mmCIF file of C-alpha atoms in Angstrom:
data_model
loop_
_atom_site.group_PDB
_atom_site.id
_atom_site.type_symbol
_atom_site.label_atom_id
_atom_site.label_comp_id
_atom_site.label_asym_id
_atom_site.label_seq_id
_atom_site.Cartn_x
_atom_site.Cartn_y
_atom_site.Cartn_z
ATOM 1 C CA UNK M 5 111.625 -36.471 -121.592
ATOM 2 C CA UNK M 6 109.928 -39.419 -120.535
ATOM 3 C CA UNK M 7 107.556 -36.668 -118.804
ATOM 4 C CA UNK M 8 106.453 -35.903 -122.916
ATOM 5 C CA UNK M 9 105.887 -39.210 -123.061
ATOM 6 C CA UNK M 10 103.624 -39.439 -120.543
ATOM 7 C CA UNK M 11 102.078 -36.789 -120.868
ATOM 8 C CA UNK M 12 101.330 -37.755 -124.800
ATOM 9 C CA UNK M 13 99.884 -40.830 -123.577
ATOM 10 C CA UNK M 14 97.625 -39.541 -121.094
ATOM 11 C CA UNK M 15 96.198 -36.952 -123.518
ATOM 12 C CA UNK M 16 96.252 -40.249 -125.910
ATOM 13 C CA UNK M 17 94.173 -42.166 -123.284
ATOM 14 C CA UNK M 18 91.471 -39.833 -121.862
ATOM 15 C CA UNK M 19 90.711 -39.174 -126.565
ATOM 16 C CA UNK M 20 90.325 -42.747 -126.612
ATOM 17 C CA UNK M 21 87.665 -42.280 -123.303
ATOM 18 C CA UNK M 22 86.337 -39.424 -125.606
ATOM 19 C CA UNK M 23 85.044 -41.079 -128.718
ATOM 20 C CA UNK M 24 81.610 -41.298 -126.886
ATOM 21 C CA UNK M 25 78.644 -40.970 -128.861
ATOM 22 C CA UNK M 26 75.890 -40.428 -125.569
ATOM 23 C CA UNK M 27 74.576 -37.749 -125.638
ATOM 24 C CA UNK M 28 71.671 -35.256 -127.347
ATOM 25 C CA UNK M 29 71.789 -34.997 -130.669
ATOM 26 C CA UNK M 30 69.941 -32.671 -132.863
ATOM 27 C CA UNK M 31 69.500 -32.841 -136.852
ATOM 28 C CA UNK M 32 68.102 -33.088 -140.734
ATOM 29 C CA UNK M 33 67.666 -36.725 -142.806
ATOM 30 C CA UNK M 34 67.049 -35.970 -147.070
ATOM 31 C CA UNK M 35 66.018 -37.978 -148.205
ATOM 32 C CA UNK M 36 68.128 -39.818 -151.302
ATOM 33 C CA UNK M 37 66.689 -38.262 -154.199
ATOM 34 C CA UNK M 38 67.284 -36.213 -156.737
ATOM 35 C CA UNK M 39 64.574 -32.892 -156.835
ATOM 36 C CA UNK M 40 62.798 -34.138 -154.192
ATOM 37 C CA UNK M 41 62.575 -31.517 -151.181
ATOM 38 C CA UNK M 42 61.275 -33.177 -148.399
ATOM 39 C CA UNK M 43 62.613 -33.672 -144.817
ATOM 40 C CA UNK M 44 62.650 -34.772 -141.322
ATOM 41 C CA UNK M 45 63.436 -32.618 -138.420
ATOM 42 C CA UNK M 46 65.526 -35.049 -136.059
ATOM 43 C CA UNK M 47 66.517 -35.875 -132.758
ATOM 44 C CA UNK M 48 68.829 -38.644 -130.832
ATOM 45 C CA UNK M 49 69.027 -38.925 -126.834
ATOM 46 C CA UNK M 50 71.605 -42.119 -126.307
ATOM 47 C CA UNK M 51 73.570 -43.016 -123.866
ATOM 48 C CA UNK M 52 77.056 -45.962 -124.291
ATOM 49 C CA UNK M 53 77.937 -48.858 -122.166
ATOM 50 C CA UNK M 54 80.810 -50.364 -123.077
ATOM 51 C CA UNK M 55 79.701 -51.084 -127.342
ATOM 52 C CA UNK M 56 76.453 -50.801 -126.654
ATOM 53 C CA UNK M 57 73.553 -48.083 -127.393
ATOM 54 C CA UNK M 58 70.528 -47.219 -126.020
ATOM 55 C CA UNK M 59 68.473 -44.455 -125.879
ATOM 56 C CA UNK M 60 65.262 -42.004 -127.307
ATOM 57 C CA UNK M 61 64.870 -41.496 -131.331
ATOM 58 C CA UNK M 62 62.323 -39.255 -132.895
ATOM 59 C CA UNK M 63 61.401 -37.077 -135.794
ATOM 60 C CA UNK M 64 59.096 -34.336 -136.946
ATOM 61 C CA UNK M 65 57.243 -35.224 -140.000
ATOM 62 C CA UNK M 66 54.985 -32.568 -141.813
ATOM 63 C CA UNK M 67 51.244 -33.106 -138.858
ATOM 64 C CA UNK M 68 53.094 -35.021 -136.790
ATOM 65 C CA UNK M 69 56.039 -36.140 -133.687
ATOM 66 C CA UNK M 70 56.808 -39.826 -132.966
ATOM 67 C CA UNK M 71 59.703 -40.847 -131.643
ATOM 68 C CA UNK M 72 61.250 -44.667 -130.585
ATOM 69 C CA UNK M 73 62.805 -46.442 -128.008
ATOM 70 C CA UNK M 74 66.092 -47.642 -129.763
ATOM 71 C CA UNK M 75 69.038 -49.726 -129.577
ATOM 72 C CA UNK M 76 72.342 -50.639 -130.980
ATOM 73 C CA UNK M 77 76.272 -50.912 -131.226
ATOM 74 C CA UNK M 78 78.922 -48.250 -131.480
ATOM 75 C CA UNK M 79 82.916 -49.746 -131.973
ATOM 76 C CA UNK M 80 85.400 -47.007 -130.246
ATOM 77 C CA UNK M 81 88.152 -48.295 -132.896
ATOM 78 C CA UNK M 82 86.183 -47.597 -136.397
ATOM 79 C CA UNK M 83 83.841 -44.672 -134.000
ATOM 80 C CA UNK M 84 81.101 -46.280 -136.390
ATOM 81 C CA UNK M 85 77.868 -46.249 -135.100
ATOM 82 C CA UNK M 86 74.621 -49.179 -135.937
ATOM 83 C CA UNK M 87 70.550 -48.685 -134.887
ATOM 84 C CA UNK M 88 68.453 -51.174 -136.715
ATOM 85 C CA UNK M 89 64.989 -51.369 -137.617
ATOM 86 C CA UNK M 90 63.775 -47.650 -137.625
ATOM 87 C CA UNK M 91 60.594 -47.015 -138.925
ATOM 88 C CA UNK M 92 59.986 -43.728 -140.907
ATOM 89 C CA UNK M 93 56.853 -42.136 -142.692
ATOM 90 C CA UNK M 94 56.633 -43.200 -146.022
ATOM 91 C CA UNK M 95 57.926 -39.290 -147.657
ATOM 92 C CA UNK M 96 55.232 -39.284 -150.093
ATOM 93 C CA UNK M 97 52.408 -40.065 -147.495
ATOM 94 C CA UNK M 98 48.921 -37.832 -148.116
ATOM 95 C CA UNK M 99 48.134 -38.784 -145.469
ATOM 96 C CA UNK M 100 50.569 -38.836 -141.875
ATOM 97 C CA UNK M 101 47.006 -39.972 -139.564
ATOM 98 C CA UNK M 102 47.249 -43.297 -142.286
ATOM 99 C CA UNK M 103 50.168 -44.278 -143.014
ATOM 100 C CA UNK M 104 52.951 -46.717 -144.167
ATOM 101 C CA UNK M 105 56.741 -46.848 -142.760
ATOM 102 C CA UNK M 106 59.897 -47.254 -143.713
ATOM 103 C CA UNK M 107 62.221 -49.725 -141.711
ATOM 104 C CA UNK M 108 66.130 -47.958 -141.730
ATOM 105 C CA UNK M 109 68.730 -49.018 -139.747
ATOM 106 C CA UNK M 110 71.293 -45.776 -138.646
ATOM 107 C CA UNK M 111 74.602 -46.465 -140.181
ATOM 108 C CA UNK M 112 76.623 -42.816 -138.247
ATOM 109 C CA UNK M 113 80.272 -42.325 -137.692
ATOM 110 C CA UNK M 114 80.783 -39.522 -135.518
ATOM 111 C CA UNK M 115 83.780 -36.680 -136.104
ATOM 112 C CA UNK M 116 85.095 -34.598 -132.727
ATOM 113 C CA UNK M 117 86.607 -31.127 -134.191
ATOM 114 C CA UNK M 118 86.872 -28.312 -132.143
ATOM 115 C CA UNK M 119 84.478 -26.263 -133.348
ATOM 116 C CA UNK M 120 81.716 -28.966 -134.168
ATOM 117 C CA UNK M 121 81.029 -32.901 -133.230
ATOM 118 C CA UNK M 122 78.987 -34.860 -134.847
ATOM 119 C CA UNK M 123 77.368 -37.998 -136.061
ATOM 120 C CA UNK M 124 76.522 -37.803 -140.030
ATOM 121 C CA UNK M 125 75.635 -40.827 -141.851
ATOM 122 C CA UNK M 126 72.605 -42.202 -143.574
ATOM 123 C CA UNK M 127 69.207 -44.310 -142.961
ATOM 124 C CA UNK M 128 68.978 -46.840 -145.069
ATOM 125 C CA UNK M 129 66.496 -48.866 -145.669
ATOM 126 C CA UNK M 130 65.345 -52.673 -145.602
ATOM 127 C CA UNK M 131 65.840 -54.258 -148.914
ATOM 128 C CA UNK M 132 62.116 -54.887 -149.609
ATOM 129 C CA UNK M 133 61.573 -51.190 -149.362
ATOM 130 C CA UNK M 134 64.850 -51.351 -152.693
ATOM 131 C CA UNK M 135 62.073 -49.498 -155.018
ATOM 132 C CA UNK M 136 59.049 -47.917 -152.881
ATOM 133 C CA UNK M 137 61.606 -46.353 -150.168
ATOM 134 C CA UNK M 138 64.360 -43.316 -150.012
ATOM 135 C CA UNK M 139 67.662 -43.831 -148.429
ATOM 136 C CA UNK M 140 67.620 -40.138 -145.727
ATOM 137 C CA UNK M 141 71.424 -38.419 -145.647
ATOM 138 C CA UNK M 142 71.212 -37.004 -142.321
ATOM 139 C CA UNK M 143 73.736 -34.727 -139.901
ATOM 140 C CA UNK M 144 73.588 -35.085 -136.049
ATOM 141 C CA UNK M 145 74.997 -31.959 -134.040
ATOM 142 C CA UNK M 146 75.944 -32.195 -130.241
ATOM 143 C CA UNK M 147 73.916 -30.239 -127.775
ATOM 144 C CA UNK M 148 76.905 -29.984 -125.692
ATOM 145 C CA UNK M 149 74.527 -28.226 -123.145
ATOM 146 C CA UNK M 150 72.272 -31.087 -122.708
ATOM 147 C CA UNK M 151 72.826 -33.743 -120.044
ATOM 148 C CA UNK M 152 71.798 -37.287 -120.497
ATOM 149 C CA UNK M 153 71.004 -38.741 -117.398
ATOM 150 C CA UNK M 154 69.449 -43.105 -116.879
ATOM 151 C CA UNK M 155 67.196 -40.942 -115.340
ATOM 152 C CA UNK M 156 66.261 -40.116 -118.341
ATOM 153 C CA UNK M 157 65.361 -43.502 -120.182
ATOM 154 C CA UNK M 158 63.545 -44.650 -116.589
ATOM 155 C CA UNK M 159 60.063 -43.960 -118.424
ATOM 156 C CA UNK M 160 61.078 -43.473 -122.176
ATOM 157 C CA UNK M 161 57.915 -45.209 -124.242
ATOM 158 C CA UNK M 162 56.686 -44.094 -128.051
ATOM 159 C CA UNK M 163 54.921 -41.403 -128.525
ATOM 160 C CA UNK M 164 52.864 -40.460 -131.856
ATOM 161 C CA UNK M 165 51.178 -36.649 -131.351
ATOM 162 C CA UNK M 166 50.030 -34.636 -134.429
ATOM 163 C CA UNK M 167 49.412 -30.930 -134.041
ATOM 164 C CA UNK M 168 48.308 -27.997 -136.029
ATOM 165 C CA UNK M 169 50.913 -24.957 -136.753
ATOM 166 C CA UNK M 170 48.728 -21.726 -135.887
ATOM 167 C CA UNK M 171 48.966 -19.451 -138.986
ATOM 168 C CA UNK M 172 51.567 -17.410 -139.238
ATOM 169 C CA UNK M 173 51.473 -13.297 -138.596
ATOM 170 C CA UNK M 174 52.299 -10.946 -141.528
ATOM 171 C CA UNK M 175 56.240 -9.216 -140.906
ATOM 172 C CA UNK M 176 54.693 -6.167 -141.862
ATOM 173 C CA UNK M 177 52.067 -3.914 -141.847
ATOM 174 C CA UNK M 178 51.926 -1.138 -144.445
ATOM 175 C CA UNK M 179 50.917 1.893 -142.638
ATOM 176 C CA UNK M 180 48.637 4.063 -144.804
ATOM 177 C CA UNK M 181 47.115 0.388 -144.687
ATOM 178 C CA UNK M 182 44.591 0.158 -142.175
ATOM 179 C CA UNK M 183 42.741 -2.256 -143.736
ATOM 180 C CA UNK M 184 45.847 -4.764 -142.957
ATOM 181 C CA UNK M 185 46.240 -3.022 -139.781
ATOM 182 C CA UNK M 186 42.404 -3.694 -138.982
ATOM 183 C CA UNK M 187 43.628 -7.024 -139.337
ATOM 184 C CA UNK M 188 46.225 -6.764 -137.504
ATOM 185 C CA UNK M 189 44.062 -5.995 -134.341
ATOM 186 C CA UNK M 190 41.451 -8.701 -135.509
ATOM 187 C CA UNK M 191 45.243 -11.455 -134.579
ATOM 188 C CA UNK M 192 45.871 -9.548 -131.427
ATOM 189 C CA UNK M 193 42.815 -9.955 -129.862
ATOM 190 C CA UNK M 194 41.710 -13.366 -131.433
ATOM 191 C CA UNK M 195 46.069 -14.186 -129.477
ATOM 192 C CA UNK M 196 45.041 -12.690 -126.341
ATOM 193 C CA UNK M 197 41.777 -12.123 -125.780
ATOM 194 C CA UNK M 198 42.551 -10.415 -122.412
ATOM 195 C CA UNK M 199 44.370 -7.259 -123.218
ATOM 196 C CA UNK M 200 41.908 -6.468 -125.394
ATOM 197 C CA UNK M 201 40.077 -4.641 -123.163
ATOM 198 C CA UNK M 202 42.578 -2.524 -121.585
ATOM 199 C CA UNK M 203 44.874 -2.163 -125.264
ATOM 200 C CA UNK M 204 42.542 0.688 -125.867
ATOM 201 C CA UNK M 205 43.704 2.430 -122.380
ATOM 202 C CA UNK M 206 47.026 1.907 -122.845
ATOM 203 C CA UNK M 207 47.163 3.675 -126.269
ATOM 204 C CA UNK M 208 45.364 6.242 -124.761
ATOM 205 C CA UNK M 209 48.149 7.742 -122.293
ATOM 206 C CA UNK M 210 50.391 7.484 -124.360
ATOM 207 C CA UNK M 211 51.857 10.220 -126.714
ATOM 208 C CA UNK M 212 50.456 9.838 -130.062
ATOM 209 C CA UNK M 213 53.170 9.151 -132.729
ATOM 210 C CA UNK M 214 52.731 11.424 -135.978
ATOM 211 C CA UNK M 215 51.138 9.125 -139.005
ATOM 212 C CA UNK M 216 52.337 9.085 -142.653
ATOM 213 C CA UNK M 217 51.187 8.486 -145.833
ATOM 214 C CA UNK M 218 54.276 7.921 -147.227
ATOM 215 C CA UNK M 219 54.571 4.093 -148.826
ATOM 216 C CA UNK M 220 57.722 3.576 -148.134
ATOM 217 C CA UNK M 221 56.877 3.626 -143.960
ATOM 218 C CA UNK M 222 56.397 0.483 -142.703
ATOM 219 C CA UNK M 223 55.537 -0.088 -139.381
ATOM 220 C CA UNK M 224 57.268 -4.243 -137.427
ATOM 221 C CA UNK M 225 54.659 -5.950 -135.791
ATOM 222 C CA UNK M 226 55.316 -9.294 -133.700
ATOM 223 C CA UNK M 227 55.561 -12.090 -135.290
ATOM 224 C CA UNK M 228 53.145 -14.938 -133.876
ATOM 225 C CA UNK M 229 55.311 -18.169 -132.160
ATOM 226 C CA UNK M 230 54.772 -20.914 -133.924
ATOM 227 C CA UNK M 231 52.963 -23.453 -131.887
ATOM 228 C CA UNK M 232 53.931 -26.737 -132.125
ATOM 229 C CA UNK M 233 51.503 -28.691 -129.498
ATOM 230 C CA UNK M 234 48.835 -26.110 -128.668
ATOM 231 C CA UNK M 235 47.318 -27.451 -125.405
ATOM 232 C CA UNK M 236 44.087 -29.070 -125.380
ATOM 233 C CA UNK M 237 42.343 -29.045 -122.136
ATOM 234 C CA UNK M 238 39.467 -31.774 -122.988
ATOM 235 C CA UNK M 239 42.190 -34.069 -124.606
ATOM 236 C CA UNK M 240 44.093 -33.611 -120.989
ATOM 237 C CA UNK M 241 40.554 -34.805 -118.870
ATOM 238 C CA UNK M 242 39.431 -37.486 -121.794
ATOM 239 C CA UNK M 243 43.143 -39.003 -120.646
ATOM 240 C CA UNK M 244 42.754 -38.569 -116.802
ATOM 241 C CA UNK M 245 38.931 -40.192 -118.034
ATOM 242 C CA UNK M 246 40.820 -43.303 -119.478
ATOM 243 C CA UNK M 247 43.492 -44.007 -116.652
ATOM 244 C CA UNK M 248 40.912 -43.916 -113.814
ATOM 245 C CA UNK M 249 39.057 -46.349 -116.195
ATOM 246 C CA UNK M 250 41.931 -48.473 -116.589
ATOM 247 C CA UNK M 251 42.237 -49.406 -113.063
ATOM 248 C CA UNK M 252 38.489 -49.807 -112.231
ATOM 249 C CA UNK M 253 37.692 -52.779 -115.033
ATOM 250 C CA UNK M 254 40.244 -56.291 -114.294
ATOM 251 C CA UNK M 255 43.565 -57.633 -115.923
ATOM 252 C CA UNK M 256 42.363 -60.703 -117.830
ATOM 253 C CA UNK M 257 45.723 -62.289 -118.592
ATOM 254 C CA UNK M 258 45.978 -64.139 -121.624
ATOM 255 C CA UNK M 259 49.133 -65.347 -122.417
ATOM 256 C CA UNK M 260 52.437 -64.863 -120.811
ATOM 257 C CA UNK M 261 55.799 -64.288 -123.757
ATOM 258 C CA UNK M 262 59.435 -65.155 -122.723
ATOM 259 C CA UNK M 263 61.407 -62.039 -125.042
ATOM 260 C CA UNK M 264 65.045 -62.226 -125.289
ATOM 261 C CA UNK M 265 64.918 -58.767 -125.271
ATOM 262 C CA UNK M 266 64.679 -55.495 -122.999
ATOM 263 C CA UNK M 267 62.959 -53.093 -125.802
ATOM 264 C CA UNK M 268 60.350 -54.834 -128.422
ATOM 265 C CA UNK M 269 57.841 -52.716 -131.225
ATOM 266 C CA UNK M 270 54.356 -54.388 -130.749
ATOM 267 C CA UNK M 271 52.388 -53.954 -134.120
ATOM 268 C CA UNK M 272 47.917 -53.999 -133.552
ATOM 269 C CA UNK M 273 45.506 -54.222 -136.543
ATOM 270 C CA UNK M 274 42.456 -54.632 -136.412
ATOM 271 C CA UNK M 275 41.134 -58.359 -136.245
ATOM 272 C CA UNK M 276 38.292 -59.044 -138.212
ATOM 273 C CA UNK M 277 36.902 -56.720 -140.401
ATOM 274 C CA UNK M 278 37.305 -52.933 -139.283
ATOM 275 C CA UNK M 279 34.219 -50.960 -137.561
ATOM 276 C CA UNK M 280 35.643 -47.685 -135.370
ATOM 277 C CA UNK M 281 37.492 -49.796 -133.210
ATOM 278 C CA UNK M 282 39.619 -47.477 -130.699
ATOM 279 C CA UNK M 283 42.002 -48.601 -127.824
ATOM 280 C CA UNK M 284 44.672 -47.643 -125.760
ATOM 281 C CA UNK M 285 48.161 -49.051 -124.604
ATOM 282 C CA UNK M 286 49.185 -49.742 -121.106
ATOM 283 C CA UNK M 287 52.598 -51.180 -119.590
ATOM 284 C CA UNK M 288 52.692 -52.157 -116.108
ATOM 285 C CA UNK M 289 49.443 -50.035 -115.232
ATOM 286 C CA UNK M 290 50.355 -46.477 -117.469
ATOM 287 C CA UNK M 291 49.844 -45.503 -120.153
ATOM 288 C CA UNK M 292 51.946 -45.241 -123.763
ATOM 289 C CA UNK M 293 49.904 -44.529 -126.241
ATOM 290 C CA UNK M 294 45.876 -43.367 -126.102
ATOM 291 C CA UNK M 295 43.315 -42.931 -128.988
ATOM 292 C CA UNK M 296 43.939 -45.646 -131.329
ATOM 293 C CA UNK M 297 41.381 -46.422 -134.572
ATOM 294 C CA UNK M 298 42.347 -50.252 -135.294
ATOM 295 C CA UNK M 299 42.787 -50.539 -138.735
ATOM 296 C CA UNK M 300 44.519 -53.590 -141.668
ATOM 297 C CA UNK M 301 47.265 -51.191 -141.419
ATOM 298 C CA UNK M 302 49.394 -51.798 -138.469
ATOM 299 C CA UNK M 303 50.356 -48.915 -135.865
ATOM 300 C CA UNK M 304 54.079 -49.743 -133.839
ATOM 301 C CA UNK M 305 53.831 -49.247 -130.122
ATOM 302 C CA UNK M 306 57.735 -49.748 -129.192
ATOM 303 C CA UNK M 307 58.494 -49.940 -125.563
ATOM 304 C CA UNK M 308 61.147 -50.874 -122.729
ATOM 305 C CA UNK M 309 60.427 -52.975 -120.218
ATOM 306 C CA UNK M 310 60.710 -53.096 -116.877
ATOM 307 C CA UNK M 311 64.403 -56.590 -115.985
ATOM 308 C CA UNK M 312 63.761 -55.221 -112.427
ATOM 309 C CA UNK M 313 59.823 -56.437 -112.562
ATOM 310 C CA UNK M 314 59.694 -60.824 -112.880
ATOM 311 C CA UNK M 315 56.914 -59.696 -115.902
ATOM 312 C CA UNK M 316 56.183 -57.488 -117.941
ATOM 313 C CA UNK M 317 52.751 -56.200 -118.267
ATOM 314 C CA UNK M 318 50.811 -55.295 -121.551
ATOM 315 C CA UNK M 319 46.709 -54.270 -121.065
ATOM 316 C CA UNK M 320 44.608 -53.349 -124.783
ATOM 317 C CA UNK M 321 41.462 -50.456 -123.274
ATOM 318 C CA UNK M 322 38.874 -50.698 -125.481
ATOM 319 C CA UNK M 323 37.699 -46.956 -125.563
ATOM 320 C CA UNK M 324 34.403 -48.440 -127.337
ATOM 321 C CA UNK M 325 33.320 -51.310 -128.829
ATOM 322 C CA UNK M 326 32.811 -49.848 -132.475
ATOM 323 C CA UNK M 327 30.058 -51.131 -134.024
ATOM 324 C CA UNK M 328 30.531 -55.276 -133.138
ATOM 325 C CA UNK M 329 31.656 -55.998 -129.234
ATOM 326 C CA UNK M 330 33.532 -56.626 -128.313
ATOM 327 C CA UNK M 331 36.610 -54.941 -129.183
ATOM 328 C CA UNK M 332 39.419 -56.933 -130.996
ATOM 329 C CA UNK M 333 43.236 -57.104 -132.492
ATOM 330 C CA UNK M 334 45.336 -59.040 -133.579
ATOM 331 C CA UNK M 335 49.412 -57.544 -131.885
ATOM 332 C CA UNK M 336 52.571 -58.828 -133.585
ATOM 333 C CA UNK M 337 55.130 -58.057 -131.528
ATOM 334 C CA UNK M 338 58.560 -58.644 -133.264
ATOM 335 C CA UNK M 339 60.885 -59.023 -130.664
ATOM 336 C CA UNK M 340 64.318 -59.185 -132.579
ATOM 337 C CA UNK M 341 63.855 -61.392 -135.976
ATOM 338 C CA UNK M 342 61.828 -63.267 -133.883
ATOM 339 C CA UNK M 343 57.953 -62.588 -134.653
ATOM 340 C CA UNK M 344 54.706 -63.624 -131.622
ATOM 341 C CA UNK M 345 51.222 -63.230 -132.662
ATOM 342 C CA UNK M 346 48.792 -63.222 -130.245
ATOM 343 C CA UNK M 347 44.316 -62.139 -130.637
ATOM 344 C CA UNK M 348 43.879 -59.257 -127.909
ATOM 345 C CA UNK M 349 39.705 -59.332 -126.841
ATOM 346 C CA UNK M 350 38.524 -56.564 -124.531
ATOM 347 C CA UNK M 351 35.019 -54.830 -122.871
ATOM 348 C CA UNK M 352 34.260 -52.145 -120.404
ATOM 349 C CA UNK M 353 34.817 -54.707 -117.797
ATOM 350 C CA UNK M 354 38.016 -55.345 -118.441
ATOM 351 C CA UNK M 355 41.220 -54.710 -120.073
ATOM 352 C CA UNK M 356 42.957 -57.847 -121.996
ATOM 353 C CA UNK M 357 46.489 -57.982 -120.990
ATOM 354 C CA UNK M 358 49.908 -60.008 -121.933
ATOM 355 C CA UNK M 359 52.919 -60.680 -119.448
ATOM 356 C CA UNK M 360 55.955 -60.445 -121.305
ATOM 357 C CA UNK M 361 59.039 -62.037 -119.296
ATOM 358 C CA UNK M 362 62.727 -61.831 -119.992
ATOM 359 C CA UNK M 363 64.712 -64.134 -120.553
ATOM 360 C CA UNK M 364 67.592 -64.749 -117.360
ATOM 361 C CA UNK M 365 71.039 -65.136 -120.293
ATOM 362 C CA UNK M 366 69.426 -61.598 -122.214
ATOM 363 C CA UNK M 367 68.865 -60.074 -118.560
ATOM 364 C CA UNK M 368 72.319 -60.605 -117.478
ATOM 365 C CA UNK M 369 73.531 -59.305 -121.408
ATOM 366 C CA UNK M 370 72.180 -56.854 -120.528
ATOM 367 C CA UNK M 371 73.084 -55.016 -118.295
#
């Protein structure tokens, strides 16, 4: 009897300890409005220490992928996860390049079963977006094969990238339709030009297949792969040049700001007339975001500060000088419920830089 009680006690303790949200989660968020089919493919990569959670949230919507550093809390007694201040593109936006964000908070419940582990809940809109942004219902599933370690979070930065999916090839080609066969051959040659010259000789070595005029007979054709982020060697070379030019320019420090949180949101606006200014953003000398135009609407960058450094440096690199030099911007730093504004000015000689210093008590609490 004592052994049974001991087994139950140990098993119960292990079960309680197992209720953690650490891991890689993937799912789909759907707009909670009748007749609306818009959805977002989302992922969460999070690590839990005590009741605190930190990690990485990303989503695909239309032709854009965005990711952010996030922080939240998890209550093991209720299995409730809360992550605040998550921006998600407005579901009716016409252009994701100049989109408006809805600020949301994720409230989810962890559910563990023998079949799978789920994290289900909602992205609830902020009160000020009550009449514009809908809530999003999301169902996450734990990807058990993925291992989440602290090394994943060392270089977490926000990203924003666009893609143009490849047009899908037809599923089948009619055996008696020479035009479709010719079109498919053209598609195959575009996909793999190296095989263009070898395909003919390869076909000549194969025994001739019996042709048919039966319209019901079809020849299956392999589908073209979906390409979410096509290779862009020119852009990659451009990124290398930006990094090299950044090192050549002086770091012009304008001010130092003390913050309480080790992850903050930076919002960049054009400080004057919108004149085509384009910038890149660096954190401690590492490129965070490149090729961002400055307009009257902010673009947001979420950064994770390095608590081991005395200060973290955020630098604005001028890619051009716009119509009216120099390249100027208003940067707003959102640190929890506090907000700091600073004006930045960059040219081809110097990078506008500010220093962010973590308060000592906040560093101690984060550890």
